[in-house]
Every structure is written in C-alpha cells, then in structure tokens.
mmCIF file of C-alpha atoms in Angstrom:
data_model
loop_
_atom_site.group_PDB
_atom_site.id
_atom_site.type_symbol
_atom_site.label_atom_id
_atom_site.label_comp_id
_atom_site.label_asym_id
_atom_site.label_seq_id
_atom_site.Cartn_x
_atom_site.Cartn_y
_atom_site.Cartn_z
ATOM 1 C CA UNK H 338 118.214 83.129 95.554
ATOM 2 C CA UNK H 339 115.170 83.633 98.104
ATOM 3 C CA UNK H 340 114.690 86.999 96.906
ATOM 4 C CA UNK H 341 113.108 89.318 98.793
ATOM 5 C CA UNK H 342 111.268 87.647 102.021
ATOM 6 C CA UNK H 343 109.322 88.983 105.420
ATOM 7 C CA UNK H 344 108.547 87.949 108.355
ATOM 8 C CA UNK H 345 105.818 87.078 110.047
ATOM 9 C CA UNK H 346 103.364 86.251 107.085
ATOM 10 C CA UNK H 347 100.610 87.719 109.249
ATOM 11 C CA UNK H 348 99.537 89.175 112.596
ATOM 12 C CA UNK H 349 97.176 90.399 114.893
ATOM 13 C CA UNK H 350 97.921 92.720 117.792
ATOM 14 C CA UNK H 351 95.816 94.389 119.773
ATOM 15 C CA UNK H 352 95.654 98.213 120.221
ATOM 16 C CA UNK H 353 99.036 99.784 122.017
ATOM 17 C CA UNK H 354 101.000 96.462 121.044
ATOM 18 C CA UNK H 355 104.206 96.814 119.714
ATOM 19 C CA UNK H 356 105.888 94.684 116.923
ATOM 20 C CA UNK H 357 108.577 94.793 114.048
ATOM 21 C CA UNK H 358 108.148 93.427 110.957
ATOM 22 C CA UNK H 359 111.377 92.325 109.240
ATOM 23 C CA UNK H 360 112.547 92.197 105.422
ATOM 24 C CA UNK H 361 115.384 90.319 104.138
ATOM 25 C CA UNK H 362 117.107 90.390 100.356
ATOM 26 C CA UNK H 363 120.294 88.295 99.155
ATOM 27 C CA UNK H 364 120.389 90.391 96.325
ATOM 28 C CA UNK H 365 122.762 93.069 97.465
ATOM 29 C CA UNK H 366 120.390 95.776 96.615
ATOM 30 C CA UNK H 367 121.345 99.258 98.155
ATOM 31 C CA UNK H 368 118.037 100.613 98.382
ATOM 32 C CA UNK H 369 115.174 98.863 100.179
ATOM 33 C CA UNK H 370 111.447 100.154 101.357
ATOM 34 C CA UNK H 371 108.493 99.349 102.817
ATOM 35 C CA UNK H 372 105.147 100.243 101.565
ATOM 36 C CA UNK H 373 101.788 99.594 102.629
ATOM 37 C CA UNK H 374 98.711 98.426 100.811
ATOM 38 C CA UNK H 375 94.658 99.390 101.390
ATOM 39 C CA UNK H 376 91.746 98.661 99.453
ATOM 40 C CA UNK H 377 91.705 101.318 96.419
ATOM 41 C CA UNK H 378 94.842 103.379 97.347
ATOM 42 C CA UNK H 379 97.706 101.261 95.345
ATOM 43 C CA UNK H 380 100.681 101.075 97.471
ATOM 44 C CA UNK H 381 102.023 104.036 99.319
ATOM 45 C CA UNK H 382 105.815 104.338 100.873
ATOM 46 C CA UNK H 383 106.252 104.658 104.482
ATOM 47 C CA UNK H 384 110.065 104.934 104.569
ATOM 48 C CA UNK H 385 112.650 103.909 102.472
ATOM 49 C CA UNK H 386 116.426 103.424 102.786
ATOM 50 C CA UNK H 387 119.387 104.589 100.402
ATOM 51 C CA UNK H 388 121.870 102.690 102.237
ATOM 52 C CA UNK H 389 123.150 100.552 105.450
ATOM 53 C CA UNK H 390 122.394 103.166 108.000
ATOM 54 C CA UNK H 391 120.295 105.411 105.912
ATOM 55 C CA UNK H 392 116.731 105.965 106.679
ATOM 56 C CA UNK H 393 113.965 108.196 105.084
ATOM 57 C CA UNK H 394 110.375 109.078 105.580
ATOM 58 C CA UNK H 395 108.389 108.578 102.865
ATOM 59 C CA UNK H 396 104.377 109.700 101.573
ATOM 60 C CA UNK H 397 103.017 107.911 105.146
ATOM 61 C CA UNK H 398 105.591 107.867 108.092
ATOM 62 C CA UNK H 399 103.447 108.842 110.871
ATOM 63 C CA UNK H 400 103.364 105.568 113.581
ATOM 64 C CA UNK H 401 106.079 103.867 112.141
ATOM 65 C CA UNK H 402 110.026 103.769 112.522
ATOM 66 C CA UNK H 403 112.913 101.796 110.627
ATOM 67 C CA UNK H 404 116.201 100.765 110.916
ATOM 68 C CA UNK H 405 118.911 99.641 108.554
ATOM 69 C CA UNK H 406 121.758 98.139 110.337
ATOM 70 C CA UNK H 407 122.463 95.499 107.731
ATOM 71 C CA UNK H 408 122.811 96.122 104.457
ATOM 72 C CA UNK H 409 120.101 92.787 103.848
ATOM 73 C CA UNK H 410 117.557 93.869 106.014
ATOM 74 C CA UNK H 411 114.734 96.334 106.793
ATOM 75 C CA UNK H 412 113.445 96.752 109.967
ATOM 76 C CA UNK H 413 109.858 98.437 110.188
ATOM 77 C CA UNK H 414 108.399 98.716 113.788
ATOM 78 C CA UNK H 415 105.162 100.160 115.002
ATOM 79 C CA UNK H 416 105.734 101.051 118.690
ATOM 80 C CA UNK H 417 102.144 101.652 119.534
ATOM 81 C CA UNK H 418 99.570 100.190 117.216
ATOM 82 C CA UNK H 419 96.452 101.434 115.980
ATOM 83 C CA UNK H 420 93.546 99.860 114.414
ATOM 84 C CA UNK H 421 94.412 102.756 111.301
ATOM 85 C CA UNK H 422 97.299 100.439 110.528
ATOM 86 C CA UNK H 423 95.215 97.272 109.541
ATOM 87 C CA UNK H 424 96.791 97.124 106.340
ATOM 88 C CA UNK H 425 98.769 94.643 104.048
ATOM 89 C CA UNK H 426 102.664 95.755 103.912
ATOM 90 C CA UNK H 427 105.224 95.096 101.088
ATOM 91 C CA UNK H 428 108.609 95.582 101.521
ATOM 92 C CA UNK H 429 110.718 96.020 98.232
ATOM 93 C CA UNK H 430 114.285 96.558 97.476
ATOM 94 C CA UNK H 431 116.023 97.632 94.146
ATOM 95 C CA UNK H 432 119.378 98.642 93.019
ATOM 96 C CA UNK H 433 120.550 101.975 93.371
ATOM 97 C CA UNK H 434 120.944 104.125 90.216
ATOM 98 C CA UNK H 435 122.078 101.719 87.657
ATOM 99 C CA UNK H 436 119.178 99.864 88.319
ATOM 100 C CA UNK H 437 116.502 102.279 86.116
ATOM 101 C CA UNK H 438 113.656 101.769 88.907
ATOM 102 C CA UNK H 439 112.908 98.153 88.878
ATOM 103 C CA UNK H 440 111.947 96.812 92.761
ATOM 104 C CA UNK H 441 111.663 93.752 93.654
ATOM 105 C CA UNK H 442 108.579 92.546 96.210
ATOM 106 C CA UNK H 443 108.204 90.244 99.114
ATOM 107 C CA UNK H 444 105.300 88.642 99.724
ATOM 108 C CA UNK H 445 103.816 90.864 102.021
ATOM 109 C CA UNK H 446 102.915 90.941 105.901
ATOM 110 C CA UNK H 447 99.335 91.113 107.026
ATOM 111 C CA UNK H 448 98.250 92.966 109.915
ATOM 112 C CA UNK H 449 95.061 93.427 111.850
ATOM 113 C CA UNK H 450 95.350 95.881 114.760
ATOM 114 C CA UNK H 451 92.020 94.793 117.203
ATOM 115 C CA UNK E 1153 103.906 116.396 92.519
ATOM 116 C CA UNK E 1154 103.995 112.973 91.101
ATOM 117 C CA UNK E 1155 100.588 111.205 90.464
ATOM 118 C CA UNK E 1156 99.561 107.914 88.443
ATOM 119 C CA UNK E 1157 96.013 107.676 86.991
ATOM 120 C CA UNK E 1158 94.291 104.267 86.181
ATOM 121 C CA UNK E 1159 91.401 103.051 84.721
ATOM 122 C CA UNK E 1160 89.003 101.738 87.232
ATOM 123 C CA UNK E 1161 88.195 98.351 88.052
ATOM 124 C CA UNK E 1162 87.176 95.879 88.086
ATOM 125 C CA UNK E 1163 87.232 94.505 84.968
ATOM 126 C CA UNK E 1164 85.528 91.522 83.672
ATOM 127 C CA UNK E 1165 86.417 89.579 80.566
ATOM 128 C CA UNK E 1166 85.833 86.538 78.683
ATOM 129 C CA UNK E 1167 89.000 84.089 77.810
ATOM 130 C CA UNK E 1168 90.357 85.570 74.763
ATOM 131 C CA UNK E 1169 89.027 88.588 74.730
ATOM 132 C CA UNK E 1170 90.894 91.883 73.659
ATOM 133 C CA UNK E 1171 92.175 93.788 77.659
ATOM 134 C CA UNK E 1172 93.167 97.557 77.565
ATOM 135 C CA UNK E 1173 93.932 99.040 81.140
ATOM 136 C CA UNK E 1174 94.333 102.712 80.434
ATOM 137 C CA UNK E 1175 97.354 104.432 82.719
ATOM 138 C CA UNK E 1176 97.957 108.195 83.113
ATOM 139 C CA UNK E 1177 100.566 109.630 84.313
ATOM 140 C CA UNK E 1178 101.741 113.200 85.630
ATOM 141 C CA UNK E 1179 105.532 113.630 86.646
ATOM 142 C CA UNK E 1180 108.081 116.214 86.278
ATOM 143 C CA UNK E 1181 111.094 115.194 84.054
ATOM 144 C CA UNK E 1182 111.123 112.098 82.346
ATOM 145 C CA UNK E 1183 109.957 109.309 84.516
ATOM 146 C CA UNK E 1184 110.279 105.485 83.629
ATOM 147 C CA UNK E 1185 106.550 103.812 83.580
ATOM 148 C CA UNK E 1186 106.133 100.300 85.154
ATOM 149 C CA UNK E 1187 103.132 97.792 84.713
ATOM 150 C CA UNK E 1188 103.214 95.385 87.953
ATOM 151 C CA UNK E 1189 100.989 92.326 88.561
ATOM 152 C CA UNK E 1190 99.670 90.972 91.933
ATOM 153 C CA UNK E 1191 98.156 87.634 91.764
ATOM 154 C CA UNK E 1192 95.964 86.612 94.607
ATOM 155 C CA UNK E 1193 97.798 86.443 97.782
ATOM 156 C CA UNK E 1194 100.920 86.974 96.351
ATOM 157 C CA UNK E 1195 103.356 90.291 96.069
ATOM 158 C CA UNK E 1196 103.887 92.616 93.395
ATOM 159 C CA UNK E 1197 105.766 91.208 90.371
ATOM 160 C CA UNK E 1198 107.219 93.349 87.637
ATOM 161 C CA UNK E 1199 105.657 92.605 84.146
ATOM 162 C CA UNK E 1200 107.145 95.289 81.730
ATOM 163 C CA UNK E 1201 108.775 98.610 81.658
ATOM 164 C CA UNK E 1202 109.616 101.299 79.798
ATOM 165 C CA UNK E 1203 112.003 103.925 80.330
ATOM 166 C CA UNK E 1204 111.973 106.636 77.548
ATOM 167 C CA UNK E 1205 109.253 108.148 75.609
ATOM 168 C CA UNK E 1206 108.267 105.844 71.779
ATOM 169 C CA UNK E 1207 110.003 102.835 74.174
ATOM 170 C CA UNK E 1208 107.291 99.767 73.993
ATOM 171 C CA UNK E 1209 107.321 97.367 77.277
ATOM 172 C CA UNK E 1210 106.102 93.738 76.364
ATOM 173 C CA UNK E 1211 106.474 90.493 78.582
ATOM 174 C CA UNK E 1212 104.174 87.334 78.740
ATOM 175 C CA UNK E 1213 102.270 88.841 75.898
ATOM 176 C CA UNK E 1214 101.020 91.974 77.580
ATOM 177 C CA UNK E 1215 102.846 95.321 75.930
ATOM 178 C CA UNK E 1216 102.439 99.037 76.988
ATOM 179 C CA UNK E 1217 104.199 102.203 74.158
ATOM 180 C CA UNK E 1218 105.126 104.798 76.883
ATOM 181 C CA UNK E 1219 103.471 108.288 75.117
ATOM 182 C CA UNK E 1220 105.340 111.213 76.226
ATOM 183 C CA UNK E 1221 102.854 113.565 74.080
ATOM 184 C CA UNK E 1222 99.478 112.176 75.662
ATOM 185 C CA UNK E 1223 101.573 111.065 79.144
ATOM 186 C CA UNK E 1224 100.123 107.640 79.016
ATOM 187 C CA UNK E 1225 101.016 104.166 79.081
ATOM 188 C CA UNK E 1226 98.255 101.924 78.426
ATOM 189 C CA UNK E 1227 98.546 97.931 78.616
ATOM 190 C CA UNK E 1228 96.825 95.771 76.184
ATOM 191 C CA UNK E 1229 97.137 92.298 75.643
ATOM 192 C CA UNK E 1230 95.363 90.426 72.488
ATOM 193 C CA UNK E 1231 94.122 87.486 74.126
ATOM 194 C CA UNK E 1232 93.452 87.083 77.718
ATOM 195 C CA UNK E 1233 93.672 83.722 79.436
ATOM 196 C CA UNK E 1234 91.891 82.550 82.838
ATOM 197 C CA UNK E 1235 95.478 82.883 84.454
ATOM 198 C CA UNK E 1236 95.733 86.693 83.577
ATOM 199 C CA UNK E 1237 93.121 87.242 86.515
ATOM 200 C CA UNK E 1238 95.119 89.261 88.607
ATOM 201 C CA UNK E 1239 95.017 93.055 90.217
ATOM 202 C CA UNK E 1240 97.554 94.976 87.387
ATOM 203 C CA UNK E 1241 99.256 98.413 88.979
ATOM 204 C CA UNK E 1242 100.466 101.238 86.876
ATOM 205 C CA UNK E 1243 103.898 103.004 88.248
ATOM 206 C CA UNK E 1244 105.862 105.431 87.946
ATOM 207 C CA UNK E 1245 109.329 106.336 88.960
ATOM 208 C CA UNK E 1246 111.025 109.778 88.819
ATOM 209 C CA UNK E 1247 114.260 110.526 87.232
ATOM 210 C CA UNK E 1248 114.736 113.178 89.885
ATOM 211 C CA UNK E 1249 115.685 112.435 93.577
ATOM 212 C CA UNK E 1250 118.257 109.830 94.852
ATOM 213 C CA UNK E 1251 115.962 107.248 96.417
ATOM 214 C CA UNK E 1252 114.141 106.158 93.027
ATOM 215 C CA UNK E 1253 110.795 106.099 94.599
ATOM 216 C CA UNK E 1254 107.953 104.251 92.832
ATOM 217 C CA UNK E 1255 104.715 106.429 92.143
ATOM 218 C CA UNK E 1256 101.686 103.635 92.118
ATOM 219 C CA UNK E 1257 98.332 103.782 90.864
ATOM 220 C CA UNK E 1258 95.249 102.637 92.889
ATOM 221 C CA UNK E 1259 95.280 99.384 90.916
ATOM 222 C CA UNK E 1260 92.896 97.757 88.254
ATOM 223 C CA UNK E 1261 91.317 93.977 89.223
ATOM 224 C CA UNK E 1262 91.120 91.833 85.934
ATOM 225 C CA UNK E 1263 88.739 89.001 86.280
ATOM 226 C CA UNK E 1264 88.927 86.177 82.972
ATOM 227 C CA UNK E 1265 86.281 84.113 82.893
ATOM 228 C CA UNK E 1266 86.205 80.852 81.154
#
C-alpha cells in the first residue's frame, strides 16, 4: 500500500495563478483533509471531507476550495493565489468513527506564491 | 473551543539523555490525545495514542499517561538517540462532532546531539 500520497511535491506560482493540489489514499478511508503547515502554528485544517461528495470548511478556508468526487482522492485548489499561502500542506485521511482519531499523512506539498 | 498547549522549543539534548515534552490540553468531553513525529522533510507520523483518561501511549520507547485531572499528556522517553531529532506535535481529537478533527499543537523541535 502507497498510503497516503500528493502531488506535485512542490511549487511555485506567481501571484493570481491558479493550481490544484491533489491527494490520493488506497486505504479506503472515509474521511480525508487537508491541512496546512507555518513556522510556529502546528498544523491547521482548511477543509475536510466526511465522505465521496462531502465537503467542509474547516479553522482556515478562506482562498481555498475542494472537491471529493472519488472516494480516494482530495482535491484542494487555490483559484487565485496569494503570497499569504506560502505554506507547506498535508493532506491526511482516517477512518470514520471506528477509527478512534488516528490520520494518516502524506508527505506534504510545498508552495511558494511569488 | 478546543486548544493544545506545548512546551516550547527547541530543545537540545545530549544522546541518552532523559526528554520530557510537556502537552496541555483544553477540550470539552473526553478527547483522545495523540503524540505525532515529523522528521525532516518528511510528513506527520503517528507515534502513540491514548484514548481514555489513566490510558498510557508507548511506541519506539517514547510513552505519554493521558491525565484527565491535570489535562495533560506529557511524552518522555529515557534515553534519547541521535535519530529521535525530529519536530514532535501534541494532538488532540474531540469525541464530539462527526468529522473527527485533529486539534494540533504549535510543535516542539528535538535536537540529539552526539
């Protein structure tokens, strides 16, 4: 099993670009997410998903969309990027109730917005 | 509202040396506590849990006592190796809500020297 995996590894765009960044799992996990990681602030969610075709906004939504049209992946786009979303993001994905918390992580997507 | 608490980095040790990272938490209900690890360039990885207050999480030699009374859950490990150097998160994750969202601290940076 791969896991959880993204794609691209890392980026740059310039300001006003537009890109998605894409998460896969083979683990059959209901619930998947996508966080996003800066220097001294932990991780912190920017939406999540309960289910194919679910969608949520989590603690930082604000520039960001997602889509779940597969139950394996996890769509996060930024339609017009700012330099604000320089960041490191994580996507994770976890089982639904039965599964007591535990996420799984890929290895992350780094983006620098010029 | 949620919140998770840790000790502030970084932290410097010498190989075999005695590692606390103090975790605090504040949640309502009763929330299952998380230690995960990030090694340099990599994603998160879970290292122990625990999901019920007097429960002890241990992996890899690290262990945490979740302590319901003092809302803490403190990792320790006896003997730190070179390999431990890593950036260890603290987490939470509420028993409330359907989407099992993790709570993360900011994150403590371990450093073992040789």
């Amino acid at each position: 099993n791969a896991g959880v995996t993204q794609t691209p590894k890392f980026r740059v765009l310039k300001t006003g670009q537009s890109m998605t960044l894409l998460c896969a799992q083979d683990m059959n996990h209901e619930y998947m997410y996508w966080y996003r990681q800066d220097p001294g602030m932990g991780l912190r969610l920017i939406h999540y998903s309960v289910g194919e075709g679910t969608t949520a906004k989590g603690e930082v939504p604000d520039g960001y969309n997602v889509s779940r049209l597969k139950k394996q992946n996890f769509l996060l786009g930024l339609e017009s990027a700012a330099p604000s979303q320089t960041s490191v993001y994580f996507c994770a994905s976890s089982y639904g109730t039965s599964g007591r918390g535990t996420q799984y992580f890929g290895p992350g997507t780094r983006l620098l917005v010029l | 509202g949620n919140s998770v608490t840790q000790m502030e980095g970084p932290v410097t040790l010498s190989e075999e040396a005695f590692l606390t990272i103090n975790c605090t938490y504040t949640a309502t209900g009763y929330p299952s506590l998380f230690w995960y690890v990030q090694y340099p360039g990599e994603g998160l990885q879970l290292l122990l849990k625990a999901t019920k207050a007097d429960d002890k999480g241990s992996n890899k030699g690290f262990e945490a006592t979740y302590r319901k009374e003092t809302t803490s859950f403190h990792l320790e490990k006896g003997s730190v190796q070179v390999s431990d150097s890593a950036v260890y998160f603290c987490a939470l994750n509420a028993s409330s809500g359907s989407a099992r969202q993790l709570t993360f601290g900011s994150g403590t940076q371990l450093t073992v020297l040789p």
